[in-house]
Coordinates of C-alpha atoms and ligand atoms in Angstrom, one line a residue:
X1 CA -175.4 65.8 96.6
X2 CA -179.0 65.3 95.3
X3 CA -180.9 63.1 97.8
X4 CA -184.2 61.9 96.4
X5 CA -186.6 61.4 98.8
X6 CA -189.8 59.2 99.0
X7 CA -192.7 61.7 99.9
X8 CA -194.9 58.6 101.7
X9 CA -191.7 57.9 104.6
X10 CA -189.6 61.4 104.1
X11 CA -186.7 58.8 103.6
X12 CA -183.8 59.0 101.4
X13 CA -184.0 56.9 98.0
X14 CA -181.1 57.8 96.8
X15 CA -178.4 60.1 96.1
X16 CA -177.1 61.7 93.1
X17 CA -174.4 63.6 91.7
X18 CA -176.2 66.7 90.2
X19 CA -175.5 67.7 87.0
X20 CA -173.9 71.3 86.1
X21 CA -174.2 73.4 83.3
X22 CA -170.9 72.1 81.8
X23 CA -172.8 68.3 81.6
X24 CA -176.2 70.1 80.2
X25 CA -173.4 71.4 77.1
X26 CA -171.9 68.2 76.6
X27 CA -175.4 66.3 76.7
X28 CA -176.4 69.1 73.9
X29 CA -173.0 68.1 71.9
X30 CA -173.8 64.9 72.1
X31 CA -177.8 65.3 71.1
X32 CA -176.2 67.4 67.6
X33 CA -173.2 64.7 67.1
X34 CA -176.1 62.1 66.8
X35 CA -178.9 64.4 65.2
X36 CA -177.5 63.8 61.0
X37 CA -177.3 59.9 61.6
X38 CA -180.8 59.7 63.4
X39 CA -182.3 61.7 60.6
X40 CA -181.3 59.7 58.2
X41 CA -182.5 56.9 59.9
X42 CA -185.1 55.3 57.1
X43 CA -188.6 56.0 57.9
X44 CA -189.6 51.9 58.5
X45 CA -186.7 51.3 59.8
X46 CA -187.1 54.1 62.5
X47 CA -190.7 52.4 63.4
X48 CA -189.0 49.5 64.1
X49 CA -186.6 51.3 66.3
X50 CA -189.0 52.7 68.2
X51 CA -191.8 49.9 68.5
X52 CA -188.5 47.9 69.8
X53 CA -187.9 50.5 72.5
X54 CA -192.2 50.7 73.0
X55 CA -191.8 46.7 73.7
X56 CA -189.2 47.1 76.1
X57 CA -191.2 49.9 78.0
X58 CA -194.1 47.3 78.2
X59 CA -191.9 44.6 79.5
X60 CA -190.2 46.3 82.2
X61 CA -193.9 48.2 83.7
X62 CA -194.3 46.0 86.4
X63 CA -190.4 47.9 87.6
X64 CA -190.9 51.1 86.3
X65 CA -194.0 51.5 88.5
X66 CA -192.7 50.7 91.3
X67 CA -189.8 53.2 91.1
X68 CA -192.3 55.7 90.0
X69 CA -194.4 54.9 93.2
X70 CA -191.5 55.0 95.3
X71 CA -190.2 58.2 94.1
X72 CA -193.4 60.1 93.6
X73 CA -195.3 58.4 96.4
X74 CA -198.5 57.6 93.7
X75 CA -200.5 54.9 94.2
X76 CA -199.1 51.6 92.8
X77 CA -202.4 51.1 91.0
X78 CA -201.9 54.6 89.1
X79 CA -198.7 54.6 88.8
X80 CA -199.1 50.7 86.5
X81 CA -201.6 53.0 84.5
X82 CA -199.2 55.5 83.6
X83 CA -196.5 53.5 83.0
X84 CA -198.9 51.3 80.6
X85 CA -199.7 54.5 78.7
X86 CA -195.6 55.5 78.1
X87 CA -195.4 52.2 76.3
X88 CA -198.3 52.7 74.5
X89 CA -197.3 56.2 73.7
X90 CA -194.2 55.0 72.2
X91 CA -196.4 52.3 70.4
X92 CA -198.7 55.1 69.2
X93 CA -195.8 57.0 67.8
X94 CA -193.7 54.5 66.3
X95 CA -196.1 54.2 63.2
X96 CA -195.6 57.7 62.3
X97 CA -192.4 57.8 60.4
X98 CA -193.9 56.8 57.8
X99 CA -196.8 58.9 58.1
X100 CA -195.0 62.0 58.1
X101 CA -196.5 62.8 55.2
X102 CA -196.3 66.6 53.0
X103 CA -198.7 68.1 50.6
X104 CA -198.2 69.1 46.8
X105 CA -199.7 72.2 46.1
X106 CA -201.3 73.3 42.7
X107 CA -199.2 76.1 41.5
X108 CA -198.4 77.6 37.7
X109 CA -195.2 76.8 36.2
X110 CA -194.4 73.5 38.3
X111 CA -195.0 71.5 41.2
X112 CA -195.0 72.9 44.1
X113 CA -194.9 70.5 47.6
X114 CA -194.1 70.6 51.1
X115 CA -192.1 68.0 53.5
X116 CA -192.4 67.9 57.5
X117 CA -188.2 68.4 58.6
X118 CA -187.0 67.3 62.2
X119 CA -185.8 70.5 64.1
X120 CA -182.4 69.1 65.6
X121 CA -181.7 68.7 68.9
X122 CA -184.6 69.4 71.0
X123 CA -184.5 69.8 75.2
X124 CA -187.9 68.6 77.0
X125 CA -188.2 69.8 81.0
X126 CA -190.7 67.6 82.4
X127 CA -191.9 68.5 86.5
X128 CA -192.3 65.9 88.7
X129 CA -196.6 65.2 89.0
X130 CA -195.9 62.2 86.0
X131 CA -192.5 62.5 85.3
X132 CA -192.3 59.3 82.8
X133 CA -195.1 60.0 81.2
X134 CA -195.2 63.4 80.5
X135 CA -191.9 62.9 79.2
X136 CA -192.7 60.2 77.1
X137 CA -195.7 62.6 75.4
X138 CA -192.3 64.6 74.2
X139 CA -189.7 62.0 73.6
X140 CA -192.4 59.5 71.7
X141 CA -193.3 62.6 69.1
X142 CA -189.4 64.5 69.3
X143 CA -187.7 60.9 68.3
X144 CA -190.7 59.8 65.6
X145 CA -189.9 62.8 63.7
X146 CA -185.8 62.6 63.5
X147 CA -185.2 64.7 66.5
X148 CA -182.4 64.1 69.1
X149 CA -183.3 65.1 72.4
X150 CA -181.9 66.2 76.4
X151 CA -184.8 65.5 78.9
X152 CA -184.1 67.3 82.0
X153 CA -186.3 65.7 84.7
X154 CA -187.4 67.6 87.7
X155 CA -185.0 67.0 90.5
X156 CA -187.6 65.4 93.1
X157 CA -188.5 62.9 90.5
X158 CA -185.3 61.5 88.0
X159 CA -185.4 58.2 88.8
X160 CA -187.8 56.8 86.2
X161 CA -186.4 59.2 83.5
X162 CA -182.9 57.5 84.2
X163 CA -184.1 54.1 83.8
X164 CA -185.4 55.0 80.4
X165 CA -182.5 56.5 79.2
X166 CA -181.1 52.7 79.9
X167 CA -183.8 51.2 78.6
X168 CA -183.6 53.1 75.3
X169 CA -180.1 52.1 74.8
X170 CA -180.0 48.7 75.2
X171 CA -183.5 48.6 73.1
X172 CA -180.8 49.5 70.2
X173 CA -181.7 53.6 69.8
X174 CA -178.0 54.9 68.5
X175 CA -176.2 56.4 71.3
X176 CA -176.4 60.4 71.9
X177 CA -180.1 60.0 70.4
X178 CA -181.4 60.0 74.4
X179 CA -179.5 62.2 76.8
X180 CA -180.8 62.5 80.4
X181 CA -179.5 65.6 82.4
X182 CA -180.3 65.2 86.0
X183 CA -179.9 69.2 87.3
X184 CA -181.2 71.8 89.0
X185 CA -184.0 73.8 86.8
X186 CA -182.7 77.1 87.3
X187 CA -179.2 76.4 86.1
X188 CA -179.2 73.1 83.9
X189 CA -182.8 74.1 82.6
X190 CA -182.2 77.4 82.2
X191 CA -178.8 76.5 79.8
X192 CA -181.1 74.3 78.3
X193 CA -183.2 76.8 77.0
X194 CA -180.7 79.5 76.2
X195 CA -178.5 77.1 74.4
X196 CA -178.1 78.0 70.7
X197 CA -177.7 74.3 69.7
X198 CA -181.2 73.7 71.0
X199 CA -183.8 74.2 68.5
X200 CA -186.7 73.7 70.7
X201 CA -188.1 73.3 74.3
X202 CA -191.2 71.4 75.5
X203 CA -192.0 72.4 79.0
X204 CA -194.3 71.4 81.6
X205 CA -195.0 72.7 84.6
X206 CA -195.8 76.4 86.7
X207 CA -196.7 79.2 84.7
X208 CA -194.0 81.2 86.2
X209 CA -191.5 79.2 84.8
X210 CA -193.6 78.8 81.4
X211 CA -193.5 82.5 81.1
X212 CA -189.5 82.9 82.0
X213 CA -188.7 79.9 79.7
X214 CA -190.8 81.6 76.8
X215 CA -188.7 84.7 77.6
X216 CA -185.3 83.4 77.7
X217 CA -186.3 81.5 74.1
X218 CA -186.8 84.5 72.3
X219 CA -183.2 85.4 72.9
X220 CA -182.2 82.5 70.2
X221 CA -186.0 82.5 68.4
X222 CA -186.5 78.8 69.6
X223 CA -189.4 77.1 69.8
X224 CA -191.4 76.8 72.5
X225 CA -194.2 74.6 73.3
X226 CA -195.8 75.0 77.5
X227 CA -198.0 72.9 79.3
X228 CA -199.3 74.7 82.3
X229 CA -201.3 74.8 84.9
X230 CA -205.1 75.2 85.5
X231 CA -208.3 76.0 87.4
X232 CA -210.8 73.9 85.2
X233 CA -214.3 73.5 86.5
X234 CA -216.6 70.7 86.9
X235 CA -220.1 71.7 85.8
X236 CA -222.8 69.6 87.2
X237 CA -226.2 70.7 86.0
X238 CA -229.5 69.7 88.3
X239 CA -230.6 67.5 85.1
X240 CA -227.3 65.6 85.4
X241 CA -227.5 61.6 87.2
X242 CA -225.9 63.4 90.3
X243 CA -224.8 60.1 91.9
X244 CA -222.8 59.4 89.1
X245 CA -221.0 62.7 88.1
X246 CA -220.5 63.2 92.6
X247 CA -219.0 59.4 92.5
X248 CA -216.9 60.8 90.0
X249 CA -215.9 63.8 91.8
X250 CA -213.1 62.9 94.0
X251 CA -210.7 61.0 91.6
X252 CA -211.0 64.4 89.4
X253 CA -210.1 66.6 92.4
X254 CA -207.6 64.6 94.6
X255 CA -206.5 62.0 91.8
X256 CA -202.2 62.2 92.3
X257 CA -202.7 64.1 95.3
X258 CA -204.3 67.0 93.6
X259 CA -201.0 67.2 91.9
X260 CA -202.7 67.0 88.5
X261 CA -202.4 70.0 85.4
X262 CA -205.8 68.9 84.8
X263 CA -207.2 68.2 88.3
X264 CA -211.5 69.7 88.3
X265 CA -210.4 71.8 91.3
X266 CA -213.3 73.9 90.9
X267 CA -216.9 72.0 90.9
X268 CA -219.9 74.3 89.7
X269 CA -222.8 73.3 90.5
X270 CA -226.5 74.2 89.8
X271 CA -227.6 75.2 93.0
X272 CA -230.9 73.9 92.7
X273 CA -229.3 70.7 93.1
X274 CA -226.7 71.9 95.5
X275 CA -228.0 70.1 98.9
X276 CA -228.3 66.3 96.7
X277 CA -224.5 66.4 95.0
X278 CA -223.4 67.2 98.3
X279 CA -224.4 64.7 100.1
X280 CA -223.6 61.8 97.8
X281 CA -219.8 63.8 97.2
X282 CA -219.4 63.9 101.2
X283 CA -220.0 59.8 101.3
X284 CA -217.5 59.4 98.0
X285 CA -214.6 61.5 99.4
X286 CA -215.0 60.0 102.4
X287 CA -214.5 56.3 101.1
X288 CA -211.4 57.5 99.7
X289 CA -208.7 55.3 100.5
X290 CA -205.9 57.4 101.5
X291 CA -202.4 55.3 102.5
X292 CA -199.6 53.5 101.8
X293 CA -198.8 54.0 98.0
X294 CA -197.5 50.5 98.0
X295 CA -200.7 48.6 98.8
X296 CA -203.2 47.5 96.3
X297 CA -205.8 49.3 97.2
X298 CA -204.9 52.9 98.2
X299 CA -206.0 55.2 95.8
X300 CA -204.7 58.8 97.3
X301 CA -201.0 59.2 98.7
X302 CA -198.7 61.9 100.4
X303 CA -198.0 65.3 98.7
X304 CA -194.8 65.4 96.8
X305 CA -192.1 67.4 99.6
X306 CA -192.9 69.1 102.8
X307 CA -192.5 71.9 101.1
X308 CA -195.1 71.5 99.1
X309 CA -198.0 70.8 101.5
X310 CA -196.7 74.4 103.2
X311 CA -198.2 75.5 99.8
X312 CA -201.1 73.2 99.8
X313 CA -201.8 74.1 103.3
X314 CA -201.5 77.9 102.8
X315 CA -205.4 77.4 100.5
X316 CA -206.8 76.2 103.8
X317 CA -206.7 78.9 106.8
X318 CA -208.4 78.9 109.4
X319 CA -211.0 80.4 108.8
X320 CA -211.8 78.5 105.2
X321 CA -215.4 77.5 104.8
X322 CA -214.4 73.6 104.9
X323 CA -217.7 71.4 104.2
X324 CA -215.4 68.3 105.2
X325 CA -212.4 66.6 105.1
X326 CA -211.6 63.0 103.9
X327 CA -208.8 60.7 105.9
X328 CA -205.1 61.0 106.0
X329 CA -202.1 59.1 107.8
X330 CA -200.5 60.0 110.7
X331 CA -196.8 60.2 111.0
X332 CA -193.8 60.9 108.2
X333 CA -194.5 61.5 104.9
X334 CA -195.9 64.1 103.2
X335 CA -199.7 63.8 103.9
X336 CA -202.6 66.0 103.5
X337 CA -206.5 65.4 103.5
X338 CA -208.7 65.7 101.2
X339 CA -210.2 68.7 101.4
X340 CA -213.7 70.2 100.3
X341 CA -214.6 73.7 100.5
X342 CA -218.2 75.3 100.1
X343 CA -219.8 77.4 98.7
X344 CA -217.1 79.3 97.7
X345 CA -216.6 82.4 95.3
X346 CA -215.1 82.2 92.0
X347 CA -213.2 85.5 93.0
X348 CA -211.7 83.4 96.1
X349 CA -207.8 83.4 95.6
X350 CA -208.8 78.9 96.5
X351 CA -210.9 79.4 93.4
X352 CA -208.4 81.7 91.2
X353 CA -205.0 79.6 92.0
X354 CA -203.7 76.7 91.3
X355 CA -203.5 74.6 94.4
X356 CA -201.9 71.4 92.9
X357 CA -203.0 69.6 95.8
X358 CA -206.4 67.5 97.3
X359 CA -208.4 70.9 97.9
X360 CA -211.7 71.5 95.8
X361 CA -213.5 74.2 95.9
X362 CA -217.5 74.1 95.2
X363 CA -219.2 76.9 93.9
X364 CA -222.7 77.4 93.0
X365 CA -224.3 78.7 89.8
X366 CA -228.0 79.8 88.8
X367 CA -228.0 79.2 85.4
X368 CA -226.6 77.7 82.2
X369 CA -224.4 81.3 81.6
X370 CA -223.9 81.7 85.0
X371 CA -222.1 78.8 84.3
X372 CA -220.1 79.4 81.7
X373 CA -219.1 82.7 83.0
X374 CA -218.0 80.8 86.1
X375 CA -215.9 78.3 83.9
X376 CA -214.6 80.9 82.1
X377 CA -214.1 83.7 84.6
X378 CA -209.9 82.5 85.1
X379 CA -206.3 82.6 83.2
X380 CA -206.1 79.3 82.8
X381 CA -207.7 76.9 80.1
X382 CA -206.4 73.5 80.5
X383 CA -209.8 70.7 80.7
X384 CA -213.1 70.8 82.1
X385 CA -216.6 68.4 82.2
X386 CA -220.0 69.0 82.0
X387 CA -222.7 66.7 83.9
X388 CA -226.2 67.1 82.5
X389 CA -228.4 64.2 80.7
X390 CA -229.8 67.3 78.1
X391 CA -227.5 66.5 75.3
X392 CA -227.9 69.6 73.6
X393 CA -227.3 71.6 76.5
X394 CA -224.0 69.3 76.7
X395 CA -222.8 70.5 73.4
X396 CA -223.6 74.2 74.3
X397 CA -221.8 74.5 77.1
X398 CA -218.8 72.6 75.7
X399 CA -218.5 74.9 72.7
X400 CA -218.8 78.0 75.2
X401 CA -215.9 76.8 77.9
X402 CA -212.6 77.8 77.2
X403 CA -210.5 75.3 77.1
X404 CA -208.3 73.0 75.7
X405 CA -210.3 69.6 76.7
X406 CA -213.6 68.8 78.2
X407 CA -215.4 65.6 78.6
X408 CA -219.1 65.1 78.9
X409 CA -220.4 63.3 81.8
X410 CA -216.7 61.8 82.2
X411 CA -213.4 63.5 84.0
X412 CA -211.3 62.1 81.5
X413 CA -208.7 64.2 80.5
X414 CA -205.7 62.2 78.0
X415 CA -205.5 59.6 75.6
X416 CA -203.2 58.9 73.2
X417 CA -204.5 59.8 70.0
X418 CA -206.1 63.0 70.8
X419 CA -205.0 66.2 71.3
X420 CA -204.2 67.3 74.6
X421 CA -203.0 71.2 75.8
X422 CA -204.2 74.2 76.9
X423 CA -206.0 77.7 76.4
X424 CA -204.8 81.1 77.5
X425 CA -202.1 80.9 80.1
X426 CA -202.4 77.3 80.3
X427 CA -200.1 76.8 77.6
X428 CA -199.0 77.3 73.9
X429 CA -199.2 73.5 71.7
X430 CA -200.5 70.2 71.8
X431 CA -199.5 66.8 72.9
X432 CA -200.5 63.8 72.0
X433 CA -202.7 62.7 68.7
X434 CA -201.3 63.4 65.2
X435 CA -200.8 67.0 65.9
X436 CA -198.0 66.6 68.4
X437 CA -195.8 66.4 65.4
X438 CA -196.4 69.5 63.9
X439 CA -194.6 70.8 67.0
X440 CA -191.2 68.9 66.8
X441 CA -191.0 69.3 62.7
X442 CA -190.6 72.3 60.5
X443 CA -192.6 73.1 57.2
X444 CA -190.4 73.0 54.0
X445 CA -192.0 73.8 50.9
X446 CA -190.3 73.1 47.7
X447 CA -191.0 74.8 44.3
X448 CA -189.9 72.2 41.3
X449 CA -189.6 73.6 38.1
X450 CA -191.6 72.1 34.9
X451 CA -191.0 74.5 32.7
X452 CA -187.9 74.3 30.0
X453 CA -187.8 77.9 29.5
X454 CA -187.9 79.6 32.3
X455 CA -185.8 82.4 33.1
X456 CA -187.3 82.3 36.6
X457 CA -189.9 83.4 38.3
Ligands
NAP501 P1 -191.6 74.2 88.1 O1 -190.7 75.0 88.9 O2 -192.3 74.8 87.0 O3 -190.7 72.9 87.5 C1 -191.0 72.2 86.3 C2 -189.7 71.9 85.7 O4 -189.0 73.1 85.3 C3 -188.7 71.2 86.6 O5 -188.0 70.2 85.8 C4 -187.8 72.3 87.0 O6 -186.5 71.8 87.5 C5 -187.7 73.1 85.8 N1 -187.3 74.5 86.0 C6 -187.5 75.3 87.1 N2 -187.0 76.5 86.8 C7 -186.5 76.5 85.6 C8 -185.8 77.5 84.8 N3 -185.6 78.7 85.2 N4 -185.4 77.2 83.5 C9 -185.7 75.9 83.1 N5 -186.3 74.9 83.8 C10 -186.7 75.2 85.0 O7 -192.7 73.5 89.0 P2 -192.5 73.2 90.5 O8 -191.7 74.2 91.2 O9 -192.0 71.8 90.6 O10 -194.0 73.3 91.0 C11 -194.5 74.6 91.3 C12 -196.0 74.7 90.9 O11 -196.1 74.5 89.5 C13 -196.9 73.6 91.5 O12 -197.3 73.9 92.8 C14 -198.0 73.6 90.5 O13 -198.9 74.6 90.8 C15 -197.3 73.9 89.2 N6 -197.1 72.6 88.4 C16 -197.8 72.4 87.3 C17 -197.5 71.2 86.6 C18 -198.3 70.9 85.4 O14 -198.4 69.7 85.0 N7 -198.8 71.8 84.6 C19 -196.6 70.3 87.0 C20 -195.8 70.6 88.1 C21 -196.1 71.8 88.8 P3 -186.2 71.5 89.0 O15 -187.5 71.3 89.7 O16 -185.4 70.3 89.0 O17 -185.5 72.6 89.6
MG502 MG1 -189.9 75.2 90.9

């Protein structure tokens, strides 16, 4: 039996039957059986479908939330700010049927143009930081463009992902269009992603998966599309309004627990200014409030499993330089502090590895391209911010970092209608924004005859 747990009481939510590889075939039977009716769904009418289902997201938030709060033990406020952005993901989507739009291509000898295809049945793995809504930045795209889909949620987190695949249904989307498989990742995923049926797999989560998911794919040439993890740095230049980018600090370091793809775990700052962002950071971690994910107000809660903060923990021996700590509870649940280390060295294994948890590490830097080679001295790729008030430096610095999105004097990381993914091990793709479609459709490109006598060419 599968007992999901909630990470702010350690106590049992439910239990589930888990799924076996035998269910993970018959989901993908089902996801083909309904893929030639749901392509040939007509364009509008599809919108409609879907702006149907987008409405019925936005009616049941206030529920969803809470069951995502509950299972994932993120603050209520957060989790109503997720759950907004699924329906509005779904919203964003829905207009795109008919915007699927081809080119025609000047060629000799006839007309020559190209259509965007649905690839079939395609299986998303979501892990369980936002499990509805980085599963919705698949599902909204996959269905928009004709696919059928089998979302495999992580097993901490499958409440919310079962709800929708309720929700969907009785929002009128044909059945066998939505299949939710509830299963372990090494054997449910894993036939997921080997499964010749399965035309394509968007993944999110560890790198080590990312890399044995990419492997297994090649075995049937599938697809593949990986959102992974990062080590993206906050650059805060002495020029910058330091109270504003160190107010800003803590939500991009400890924001869900630290359990965040694009969490600023490493801050870089000039060190001229070094002494001044410190103090004002010290005072705005420390007002965190850290608590009950059910009350209004909290705006940090637990770690996802015990587990977990073994790993979190294991960034923070004893003899880590730790400038200070913000609160946490006592008792059950999975807490851990938030945690600020300094000065620390990019080639620190703090500064080199993900933590995925509320543990920043400050480093400072001399100079703008002591900067950048900071930023840039890491596998990963994912987002990144740069603090100054000198707007062409801004622009500089953001051309130079590599990465897949960076804000200027904001931590802001998605929205809806932009692109959103990573460089260099961070991933391969993009979510979100118009592109996301290139990545669930394949490129036909017809050659139409208008000549009468043509032998061929
Ligand atoms: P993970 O193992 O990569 O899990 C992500 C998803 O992949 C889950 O649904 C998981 O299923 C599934 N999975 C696991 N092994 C698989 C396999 N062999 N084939 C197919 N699917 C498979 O991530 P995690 O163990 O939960 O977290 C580990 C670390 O990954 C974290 O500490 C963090 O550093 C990183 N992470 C990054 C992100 C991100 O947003 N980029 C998200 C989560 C975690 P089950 O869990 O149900 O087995
Ligand atoms: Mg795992």
């Amino acid at each position: 039996m599968l007992e999901v747990v909630n990470p702010a009481t350690g106590r049992m939510l439910r239990g589930l039957e888990p799924a076996t590889v035998a269910d993970a075939d018959a989901a993908v039977a089902r996801a083909k059986a309904a893929f030639p009716k749901w392509r040939a769904v007509e364009p509008a009418e599809r919108s409609r479908m879907l702006r149907r289902l987008a409405d019925a997201l936005d009616r049941e938030r206030e529920s969803l939330a809470q069951l995502e709060s509950r299972n994932t033990g993120k603050p209520i406020s957060d989790a109503r700010g997720e759950m907004g952005m699924v329906a509005e993901t779904f919203h964003y989507y829905a207009g795109m049927p008919e915007r699927n739009l081809g080119e025609t291509i000047p060629v000799s000898g006839g007309i020559d143009m190209t259509f965007r295809e649905p690839l079939g049945v395609v299986a998303l793995i979501v892990p369980w930081n936002f499990p509805l809504t980085i599963a919705s930045w698949k599902m909204a795209p996959a269905l928009a463009a004709g696919n059928t889909l089998v979302l495999k949620p992580a097993e901490l987190t499958p409440l919310s992902a079962i709800e929708f695949d309720r929700i969907a249904l009785e929002a009128g989307l044909p059945e066998g269009v939505v299949n939710v498989v509830v299963g372990p990742g090494r054997t449910v995923g894993q036939r997921l992603v080997e499964h010749e049926d399965v035309a394509k797999v968007a993944f999110t989560g560890s790198t080590e998966v990312g890399r044995g998911i990419m492997a297994a794919a090649s075995k049937t040439i599938k697809r593949v599309t990986l959102e992974l993890g990062g080590k993206s740095a906050n650059i805060v230049f002495a020029d910058a309004d330091l109270e504003r980018a160190a107010a800003a600090a803590p939500p991009a370091f400890l924001g869900n627990a630290g359990q965040d793809c694009c969490a600023r775990s490493r801050i870089l700052v000039e060190r001229s200014a070094m002494d001044e962002f410190m103090s004002h950071f010290e005072r705005a971690v420390k007002a965190v409030r850290v608590g009950d994910p059910a009350s209004e107000k909290t705006e940090m809660g637990p770690l996802i499993s015990a587990s977990h903060r073994e790993k979190v923990a294991s960034f923070v021996p004893e003899d880590a330089p730790v400038a200070f700590r913000g609160a946490a509870p006592e008792g059950p649940g999975f807490w851990f502090p938030p945690t600020v280390l300094a000065p620390v060295s990019n080639s620190d294994r703090v500064a080199r590895e993900e933590v995925f948890g509320p543990v920043v590490a400050v480093i400072p830097f001399k100079d703008e391209d002591d900067a950048v080679r900071l930023a840039n001295e890491t596998v990963y790729g994912l987002s990144g911010s740069v603090w100054t008030t000198n707007g062409a430096k801004a622009l500089r610095v953001a051309r130079a970092v590599e990465t897949g999105v960076l804000s200027v004097n904001s931590n802001t990381s998605v929205r809806v209608a932009t692109p959103f993914g990573g460089f260099k091990q961070s991933g391969i793709g993009r979510e979100l924004g118009p592109r996301a479609l290139e990545h669930y459709t394949e490129v036909k490109n017809v050659y139409f005859s208008t000549e009468e006598d043509q032998v061929g060419r």
